[in-house]
Every structure is written in structure tokens, then in C-alpha cells.
Coordinates of C-alpha atoms and ligand atoms in Angstrom, one line a residue:
X1 CA -0.4 -0.1 0.0
X2 CA 1.2 3.3 -0.8
X3 CA 1.4 6.1 1.9
X4 CA -0.2 8.9 0.8
X5 CA 0.0 12.8 3.1
X6 CA -1.5 15.8 2.2
X7 CA -0.9 19.1 4.0
X8 CA -3.5 21.9 3.3
X9 CA -6.4 19.2 2.5
X10 CA -9.1 22.0 4.3
X11 CA -7.9 24.8 1.3
X12 CA -9.7 25.8 -1.6
X13 CA -7.2 23.9 -3.9
X14 CA -6.8 21.0 -1.1
X15 CA -10.3 19.7 -0.5
X16 CA -10.2 19.3 -4.1
X17 CA -6.7 17.7 -4.2
X18 CA -8.0 15.0 -1.4
X19 CA -11.1 14.0 -3.5
X20 CA -9.2 13.7 -6.3
X21 CA -6.5 11.1 -3.9
X22 CA -9.5 9.5 -2.4
X23 CA -10.3 8.1 -5.6
X24 CA -6.6 6.8 -6.3
X25 CA -5.5 6.0 -2.4
X26 CA -7.5 3.9 0.3
X27 CA -6.2 5.9 2.6
X28 CA -4.3 9.0 3.8
X29 CA -2.3 11.2 6.6
X30 CA -3.7 14.6 6.4
X31 CA -1.1 17.0 8.1
X32 CA -4.4 19.4 8.5
X33 CA -3.5 22.6 10.6
X34 CA -3.8 22.6 14.5
X35 CA -4.9 26.4 15.0
X36 CA -8.5 24.9 12.8
X37 CA -11.1 23.6 14.5
X38 CA -13.4 20.7 13.1
X39 CA -11.0 19.2 10.0
X40 CA -13.6 16.5 9.3
X41 CA -16.8 17.8 9.8
X42 CA -15.5 21.0 7.4
X43 CA -14.1 18.2 5.2
X44 CA -17.5 15.8 5.4
X45 CA -19.7 19.4 4.1
X46 CA -17.4 19.7 1.0
X47 CA -17.5 16.5 0.0
X48 CA -21.7 16.7 0.5
X49 CA -22.0 20.3 -0.9
X50 CA -20.4 18.8 -4.0
X51 CA -22.1 15.9 -5.2
X52 CA -19.8 13.2 -3.3
X53 CA -21.2 9.9 -3.4
X54 CA -22.8 9.8 0.4
X55 CA -20.5 6.0 0.5
X56 CA -17.5 8.4 0.4
X57 CA -18.7 10.9 3.0
X58 CA -19.3 7.8 5.8
X59 CA -16.2 6.0 4.8
X60 CA -14.3 9.4 5.4
X61 CA -13.5 9.3 9.1
X62 CA -12.3 5.1 8.5
X63 CA -10.2 6.3 5.3
X64 CA -8.7 9.8 6.9
X65 CA -5.8 10.2 9.3
X66 CA -5.5 13.7 10.9
X67 CA -2.8 14.9 12.0
X68 CA -3.1 18.6 13.6
X69 CA 0.0 20.2 12.9
X70 CA 1.3 23.7 12.5
X71 CA 3.6 24.0 10.0
X72 CA 5.2 27.5 11.0
X73 CA 7.0 25.5 13.9
X74 CA 9.8 23.4 13.9
X75 CA 9.0 19.4 13.1
X76 CA 5.6 21.2 12.1
X77 CA 4.8 21.1 16.3
X78 CA 5.3 17.1 16.6
X79 CA 7.4 15.8 18.6
X80 CA 10.9 14.5 17.5
X81 CA 9.7 10.6 17.9
X82 CA 6.5 10.8 16.6
X83 CA 7.7 13.3 14.1
X84 CA 10.8 10.3 13.0
X85 CA 7.7 7.6 12.6
X86 CA 5.9 9.9 10.5
X87 CA 8.4 10.2 8.6
X88 CA 9.3 6.5 8.3
X89 CA 5.5 5.9 6.9
X90 CA 5.3 8.2 4.1
X91 CA 6.0 7.4 -0.1
X92 CA 4.7 10.5 -1.1
X93 CA 3.6 14.3 0.2
X94 CA 1.7 16.5 -1.5
X95 CA 2.2 19.9 0.1
X96 CA -0.7 22.1 -0.8
X97 CA -0.9 24.1 2.5
X98 CA 0.1 27.8 2.5
X99 CA -0.8 31.5 2.5
X100 CA -3.0 32.6 -0.2
X101 CA -3.0 36.6 1.8
X102 CA -2.1 38.6 -1.0
X103 CA -2.1 41.8 1.1
X104 CA -0.2 40.0 3.5
X105 CA 3.3 40.9 4.7
X106 CA 6.7 39.1 3.9
X107 CA 7.3 37.6 7.1
X108 CA 4.2 36.8 8.0
X109 CA 3.8 34.9 4.5
X110 CA 7.8 33.2 4.6
X111 CA 6.7 31.5 8.3
X112 CA 3.6 29.6 6.2
X113 CA 5.0 29.8 2.6
X114 CA 8.8 29.2 3.1
X115 CA 9.2 27.9 6.7
X116 CA 6.5 25.4 5.6
X117 CA 7.7 24.0 3.0
X118 CA 11.1 23.4 4.7
X119 CA 9.4 22.0 7.5
X120 CA 7.5 19.6 4.6
X121 CA 11.5 18.6 3.3
X122 CA 12.7 18.0 6.4
X123 CA 9.6 15.3 6.5
X124 CA 10.9 13.9 3.5
X125 CA 14.2 13.6 4.9
X126 CA 13.5 11.8 7.6
X127 CA 12.0 9.0 5.5
X128 CA 13.8 6.0 5.1
X129 CA 11.3 5.8 2.7
X130 CA 12.2 8.4 0.9
X131 CA 8.6 10.1 -0.3
X132 CA 8.9 12.0 -3.1
X133 CA 7.4 15.5 -2.8
X134 CA 4.3 16.7 -4.6
X135 CA 4.8 20.6 -4.1
X136 CA 2.3 23.2 -4.9
X137 CA 3.9 26.5 -6.4
X138 CA 2.0 28.9 -8.4
X139 CA 2.5 30.3 -12.1
X140 CA 3.3 33.8 -10.1
X141 CA 6.5 33.0 -9.2
X142 CA 7.3 35.0 -12.5
X143 CA 6.9 37.7 -10.6
X144 CA 6.3 41.0 -12.4
X145 CA 7.2 40.0 -15.3
X146 CA 4.4 41.6 -17.3
X147 CA 4.8 40.8 -21.1
X148 CA 6.2 37.1 -23.0
X149 CA 6.2 33.5 -22.8
X150 CA 7.1 32.0 -19.1
X151 CA 8.5 29.0 -19.4
X152 CA 8.5 26.0 -16.6
X153 CA 11.7 26.0 -16.2
X154 CA 12.0 29.8 -15.3
X155 CA 12.9 30.0 -12.0
X156 CA 14.2 34.1 -11.0
X157 CA 13.8 36.9 -9.1
X158 CA 15.0 39.5 -12.4
X159 CA 11.8 40.8 -13.1
X160 CA 10.9 41.4 -8.7
X161 CA 7.2 40.8 -7.6
X162 CA 4.0 42.5 -7.6
X163 CA 3.5 41.7 -3.7
X164 CA 4.9 39.4 -0.9
X165 CA 3.1 36.4 -1.5
X166 CA 4.9 36.3 -5.1
X167 CA 7.7 37.0 -3.5
X168 CA 8.0 33.4 -0.7
X169 CA 6.7 31.4 -3.5
X170 CA 9.5 31.9 -5.5
X171 CA 11.8 31.7 -2.6
X172 CA 9.6 28.3 -1.8
X173 CA 10.6 27.1 -4.9
X174 CA 13.9 27.7 -4.2
X175 CA 14.7 25.8 -1.2
X176 CA 12.6 23.4 -3.1
X177 CA 15.9 23.1 -5.4
X178 CA 18.5 23.2 -3.7
X179 CA 17.0 20.9 -0.6
X180 CA 16.3 18.2 -4.3
X181 CA 19.9 19.1 -5.5
X182 CA 21.2 18.2 -1.9
X183 CA 19.5 15.7 -0.9
X184 CA 19.3 13.9 -5.0
X185 CA 15.6 13.3 -4.1
X186 CA 13.2 14.1 -7.3
X187 CA 10.5 17.1 -6.7
X188 CA 7.3 17.0 -8.5
X189 CA 6.4 21.2 -8.3
X190 CA 2.8 22.2 -9.6
X191 CA 2.0 25.6 -10.9
X192 CA -1.7 26.8 -11.3
X193 CA -2.4 29.9 -12.2
X194 CA -5.7 31.7 -10.6
X195 CA -7.6 29.0 -9.3
X196 CA -11.7 29.6 -9.7
X197 CA -14.9 28.1 -9.5
X198 CA -18.3 28.8 -10.1
X199 CA -20.2 26.3 -7.4
X200 CA -21.5 28.8 -5.3
X201 CA -20.3 30.4 -2.2
X202 CA -21.2 29.3 0.9
X203 CA -19.6 29.4 4.4
X204 CA -18.4 26.2 5.1
X205 CA -16.3 26.5 1.6
X206 CA -13.2 28.2 2.2
X207 CA -12.8 31.5 0.3
X208 CA -10.8 32.3 -2.9
X209 CA -9.1 35.2 -4.6
X210 CA -12.4 36.4 -6.4
X211 CA -14.3 36.0 -2.9
X212 CA -11.7 39.0 -1.6
X213 CA -11.6 40.9 -4.3
X214 CA -15.9 41.1 -4.2
X215 CA -14.9 42.2 -0.7
X216 CA -12.7 44.7 -1.4
X217 CA -15.2 46.4 -3.9
X218 CA -18.0 46.0 -1.6
X219 CA -15.4 48.1 1.4
X220 CA -13.9 50.6 -1.0
X221 CA -17.5 51.9 -2.1
X222 CA -18.5 51.8 1.2
X223 CA -15.6 54.2 2.4
X224 CA -16.1 56.2 -0.4
X225 CA -20.2 56.7 1.0
X226 CA -21.5 55.3 -1.9
X227 CA -23.9 53.1 0.1
X228 CA -27.1 52.1 -0.2
X229 CA -27.5 54.7 -3.2
X230 CA -28.6 52.1 -6.3
X231 CA -26.4 54.3 -8.7
X232 CA -28.5 53.2 -12.3
X233 CA -27.2 53.1 -15.3
X234 CA -24.6 56.5 -16.3
X235 CA -25.0 57.6 -12.7
X236 CA -23.0 54.9 -10.9
X237 CA -19.5 56.0 -9.5
X238 CA -16.5 55.9 -12.2
X239 CA -13.4 53.5 -10.8
X240 CA -10.7 54.2 -13.1
X241 CA -8.0 51.4 -12.8
X242 CA -4.6 51.3 -14.5
X243 CA -4.3 48.4 -17.0
X244 CA -3.9 47.4 -20.4
X245 CA -7.0 47.1 -22.5
X246 CA -5.5 44.3 -24.0
X247 CA -4.3 42.0 -21.2
X248 CA -5.0 38.7 -20.6
X249 CA -4.9 36.6 -17.2
X250 CA -5.5 32.4 -16.7
X251 CA -8.1 30.9 -14.8
X252 CA -8.2 27.2 -14.0
X253 CA -10.9 26.4 -13.0
X254 CA -9.7 24.3 -9.3
X255 CA -11.3 21.3 -10.4
X256 CA -9.5 21.1 -13.6
X257 CA -6.1 21.9 -12.2
X258 CA -6.6 18.9 -8.6
X259 CA -7.6 16.5 -11.6
X260 CA -4.1 17.8 -14.0
X261 CA -2.4 17.7 -10.8
X262 CA -2.9 14.0 -9.8
X263 CA -2.6 12.9 -13.2
X264 CA 0.6 14.6 -13.2
X265 CA 1.7 12.6 -10.8
X266 CA 1.5 9.9 -12.2
X267 CA 4.7 9.9 -13.7
X268 CA 7.7 8.4 -12.7
X269 CA 9.2 11.7 -11.5
X270 CA 12.7 12.4 -13.5
X271 CA 14.9 12.2 -10.2
X272 CA 14.8 16.2 -10.4
X273 CA 12.7 18.7 -10.0
X274 CA 10.3 18.5 -12.7
X275 CA 7.7 21.4 -12.8
X276 CA 4.4 21.7 -14.5
X277 CA 2.6 24.9 -15.3
X278 CA -1.3 23.6 -15.1
X279 CA -3.1 26.8 -16.6
X280 CA -6.5 26.2 -19.0
X281 CA -5.8 27.1 -22.3
X282 CA -7.5 29.9 -22.8
X283 CA -6.6 33.4 -21.2
X284 CA -9.3 35.7 -19.6
X285 CA -9.3 39.1 -21.5
X286 CA -9.0 41.6 -18.9
X287 CA -12.1 43.4 -20.1
X288 CA -14.0 40.6 -18.5
X289 CA -12.8 41.4 -15.3
X290 CA -13.8 44.6 -15.1
X291 CA -16.5 43.7 -17.2
X292 CA -17.2 41.1 -13.7
X293 CA -16.6 44.1 -11.2
X294 CA -19.4 46.1 -13.2
X295 CA -21.4 43.2 -12.2
X296 CA -20.9 43.1 -8.8
X297 CA -21.0 46.2 -7.9
X298 CA -22.8 49.7 -8.9
X299 CA -19.2 50.8 -10.7
X300 CA -18.4 51.1 -14.1
X301 CA -14.8 50.3 -14.2
X302 CA -12.5 51.9 -16.9
X303 CA -8.8 50.9 -17.6
X304 CA -6.2 54.2 -18.0
X305 CA -2.6 53.8 -18.9
X306 CA -1.8 55.7 -15.5
X307 CA -2.5 56.7 -12.0
X308 CA -4.8 59.7 -12.5
X309 CA -3.7 63.0 -10.2
X310 CA -6.9 63.6 -9.2
X311 CA -8.1 60.2 -7.7
X312 CA -11.4 59.6 -6.0
X313 CA -12.1 58.7 -2.7
X314 CA -13.6 55.1 -3.7
X315 CA -10.2 54.9 -6.4
X316 CA -7.9 55.9 -3.8
X317 CA -9.3 52.2 -2.0
X318 CA -9.3 49.9 -4.9
X319 CA -6.0 51.3 -6.0
X320 CA -3.3 49.9 -3.7
X321 CA -4.8 46.6 -3.9
X322 CA -1.4 44.6 -4.6
X323 CA -4.0 40.7 -5.5
X324 CA -5.4 42.8 -8.2
X325 CA -4.9 45.5 -9.4
X326 CA -1.3 45.2 -10.9
X327 CA -2.6 42.0 -13.1
X328 CA -5.0 43.8 -14.8
X329 CA -1.6 44.9 -16.4
X330 CA -0.7 42.0 -17.7
X331 CA -0.3 40.0 -21.1
X332 CA 2.2 37.5 -20.9
X333 CA 1.6 33.6 -20.9
X334 CA 2.8 31.0 -19.4
X335 CA 3.8 27.6 -21.4
X336 CA 3.2 24.2 -20.7
X337 CA 4.6 21.9 -22.8
X338 CA 5.9 19.6 -20.3
X339 CA 2.4 19.1 -18.2
X340 CA 1.0 18.7 -21.8
X341 CA 3.6 16.2 -22.9
X342 CA 2.1 14.1 -20.0
X343 CA -1.6 15.1 -20.3
X344 CA -1.6 15.2 -23.9
X345 CA -4.0 17.7 -25.1
X346 CA -6.5 19.6 -23.0
X347 CA -9.4 17.9 -22.2
X348 CA -11.1 20.0 -20.4
X349 CA -14.1 22.2 -21.6
X350 CA -15.1 24.3 -19.1
X351 CA -15.4 27.8 -20.2
X352 CA -14.6 30.2 -17.9
X353 CA -16.1 33.3 -18.4
X354 CA -18.0 36.2 -16.5
X355 CA -21.0 34.1 -16.3
X356 CA -18.8 31.4 -15.3
X357 CA -16.8 33.1 -11.9
X358 CA -19.9 35.5 -11.1
X359 CA -21.2 31.7 -10.3
X360 CA -18.3 31.3 -8.1
X361 CA -19.5 35.1 -6.5
X362 CA -23.1 35.5 -6.3
X363 CA -25.7 32.2 -5.5
X364 CA -27.1 33.3 -7.9
X365 CA -27.2 36.0 -10.3
X366 CA -29.8 37.8 -12.8
X367 CA -29.5 37.2 -16.2
X368 CA -27.4 39.1 -18.6
X369 CA -28.8 42.0 -20.5
X370 CA -29.3 41.1 -24.2
X371 CA -26.4 42.7 -26.2
X372 CA -23.8 42.3 -23.8
X373 CA -20.7 41.4 -24.2
X374 CA -19.6 37.6 -22.9
X375 CA -16.3 37.8 -20.9
X376 CA -13.9 34.8 -22.6
X377 CA -11.5 34.9 -26.0
X378 CA -13.3 31.0 -26.2
Ligands
NAP401 N1 -6.0 29.6 -5.0 C1 -5.5 30.2 -5.7 O1 -5.9 30.8 -6.7 C2 -3.9 29.6 -5.9 C3 -3.4 29.7 -7.3 C4 -1.5 29.3 -7.6 C5 -1.8 28.7 -6.2 N2 -2.4 28.6 -5.2 C6 -1.2 27.3 -3.8 O2 -2.1 26.8 -4.2 C7 -1.9 26.4 -2.5 C8 -3.4 26.2 -1.7 O3 -4.2 26.7 -1.8 P1 -6.0 27.4 -1.2 O4 -6.3 28.1 -2.9 O5 -6.3 25.9 -1.1 O6 -5.9 28.2 -0.2 P2 -6.3 28.0 1.1 O7 -8.0 27.7 0.8 O8 -6.0 29.6 1.8 O9 -6.0 26.8 1.7 C9 -4.7 26.8 3.2 C10 -4.1 25.7 3.3 O10 -3.6 26.2 4.0 C11 -3.5 25.7 5.4 N3 -2.9 26.6 6.7 C12 -2.6 27.4 6.8 N4 -1.3 27.6 7.3 C13 -1.0 26.7 8.0 C14 0.0 26.6 8.8 N5 0.6 27.2 9.6 N6 0.3 24.8 9.5 C15 -0.6 24.0 9.1 N7 -1.9 23.8 7.8 C16 -1.7 25.2 7.6 C17 -4.9 25.8 5.9 O11 -6.0 25.0 7.1 P3 -7.0 25.8 7.7 O12 -7.9 26.1 6.5 O13 -7.0 24.9 8.8 O14 -6.0 27.2 8.4 C18 -5.8 25.4 4.9 O15 -5.7 24.3 4.6 C19 -0.9 27.2 -1.8 O16 0.1 26.6 -1.2 C20 -1.2 28.4 -2.7 O17 0.1 28.9 -2.9 C21 -3.2 28.6 -5.5

């Protein structure tokens, strides 16, 4: 029997990875966050709300072993004896835990994303069975490079980073490479783009990056005194955002990303670091993001070349959010040749457009008025 451990199993991506891994493995060890309560309850509610067979939900307590950990602490907060025992049992470790706080400070992000990765690598190094590490990174380790093609083997900080989250994930990947070289061990690095879903939000489910954007727009409108006003048509306040008219972003349905990652892990590792871009074969235009904003909030989003001198209170609140505004200027693409070599031609037929994204942000949404352009280029 292959013994597999997973970190971050309660996360937006981790829950989907967990479901895919349960299709392949009879049992799993979940290295969960000790600071959070009711892990099994959260997982059970996710499985139930996403239509998992009842049998799977009922079997869950017998199929998963929950080990509470804190990845930001030495040995994950486990005793030396238990850490050693655990290490010796494992054949594979999937590391999906992390902080995706795009507004976070570098020190806090490093504690979880860099030190957490270090703890996972130490666990892998301590095990007699030499477990293979599957490290979940991000396509955004490419940093503030806004144009051109990013290749799977590229990893450098020459372009700096849009925010501290990107830098912390880059540093974690650098650590993975150094560890693989020092220990002569394979690591599979999986780099998804922005993960999205059309599954409506629910208080029991983890939040995803576009929900944060939605929340911040609501807060910005309230701060600027636009609460309660309906702002019909042209009276809606204008939100000027620095961005590129022909910009585009890669957004990957989270379920498709998890499926692809688990399929990529079927391949015998090369013995070094194998990095895969886990991306959609079509980008979403920046104009779809601004259309999404207008459908979420009573405002008119306009792209401008440079920050205006006379910013409104609304614009001042939104302008500095490092999780969205810099990306409106992105034109780069991700080469996924290595991933495609394993996966074959794209099998995902999920169309990511404004309606898809809206479904993942509102329980129900109004029908698009006739004549409104669609979001995606597909
Ligand atoms: N979401 C995206 O768009 C996206 C895109 C590209 C790459 N990624 C990468 O994918 C991975 C998963 O992201 P996600 O969207 O699933 O994030 P998420 O929903 O925020 O989940 C993060 C997971 O990490 C756990 N965790 C956080 N701090 C921990 C700690 N100190 N010790 C142990 N566990 C801890 C959380 O547990 P609790 O919930 O119990 O705190 C949760 O299970 C991350 O590495 C992220 O960088 C995400």
C-alpha cells in the first residue's frame, strides 16, 4: 500500500486534491492546521455540498488519519519521536498548505509558505522510504514580468514581484530546488494559475481569491460613501484602474487543476525537479475582469494607462490592492509543454467567462441583459 500525506486539505485547492487522491488511495494522512477546529466536519460538508457519493462521506473517518500540525513551527509542531515515525511511514507527500493572503506582509507569508515548505522537506528527508514530494507552487512565481512567455523551467527574481505572496512562493521553490540537489531527491512542482470555481460561495467552504476582490470592492464603495445608493446606469461612480486594454489572465477551474495535478503525479519523476504549469488553454481578457466588477458592484470600471492625479475616494481604496490591480496590466502567457506531454491535449472543456466567475461569487445572479458582450475569448 502507498502511504500518502497531504497538507492544506481544508483549503480551496486542498479539498479538491483530497477528493482526487481518495479516488486513488484507500487511506490518506492529513497534516491539518492545528489552529483550526473540526477538520473532518469541514471536509465532510465540502464533500456533501459538491455531490460526492454518500458512501465516500460515510467512509471518510475510516479512510483518513488527521494529524494536527503547525507548518510554521519546527517539526510542524510535532514531537521528535512522532515526526520520525510519521516520516518513516510515508511514500509521498502532497504539500498544498500555504497562505494566499495577497495583502500579507513578507514576514508572515514567509513563516507559512517558506518555513512550511522547509518543514515538509525535512519530513521527506527524515523518511526511510524516501517519499516523493509534490509541491504546490503558483504560476505567479514569475513575478512582475508582465509580457512574453514564461517557461516551466524558469525560476528567477529578475523582474521583482507584484506582492509579497509571489516572493514567498518564489523563495519556497528556490528552497525546493536546493533541497532536491542536496539530497539527490525528485520533487514534482505544480504551478497553477489563478484558481476559480463556479460553485456558489457557502460559509462552510474556503474563500477564493475573487471573493476577496468582491469583498474589497464592497468595502471600497462603503468607504467612499456609496452605500445604499442604487446608482442606475450612467450615475454609477467611475472606478479608473491602471490596466492594459488587451491584457489577459489565466484562470483555471480548481477542480480541473486538481485532476490535472494528480494525473501529472502518475508519471515516474525524473529524479530532479519536474515543474509543470497547470493552466487553462485560453486566457480571460482583462475586459472580462472589469465587466465582472461592474456586475458585482454598482460602478463603472475603466482602464487607464496611468494613475490619474485626481483619484476619487473609491479609486484610492481600490488602487493599492496588490491582489488585483497589478494583474490588470499582464499580457504574459505560460508555456505548459511539459504538462501537455504528460496530459495530452487539453481535456478541460470548462469555459471560464464572466458568467462562470459570477456563479462562483453569488448564490444566484441576474440574467445578462441582451446585447452585453460575453467575457471569455473562447
Ligand atoms: N487559490 C489560488 O488561486 C492559488 C493559485 C495558485 C497557487 N495556489 C497555491 O495552492 C495552495 C493551496 O491554496 P488554497 O487556495 O487551497 O489556499 P487556502 O484555501 O487558503 O488553504 C490553505 C490551507 O493551508 C492550511 N494552512 C494554513 N496555514 C497553516 C499552517 N501554519 N499549518 C498547517 N496548515 C496551514 C489551511 O488550513 P486552515 O484552513 O485550517 O487554516 C488550509 O488548509 C497554496 O500553496 C497556494 O499558494 C493557490
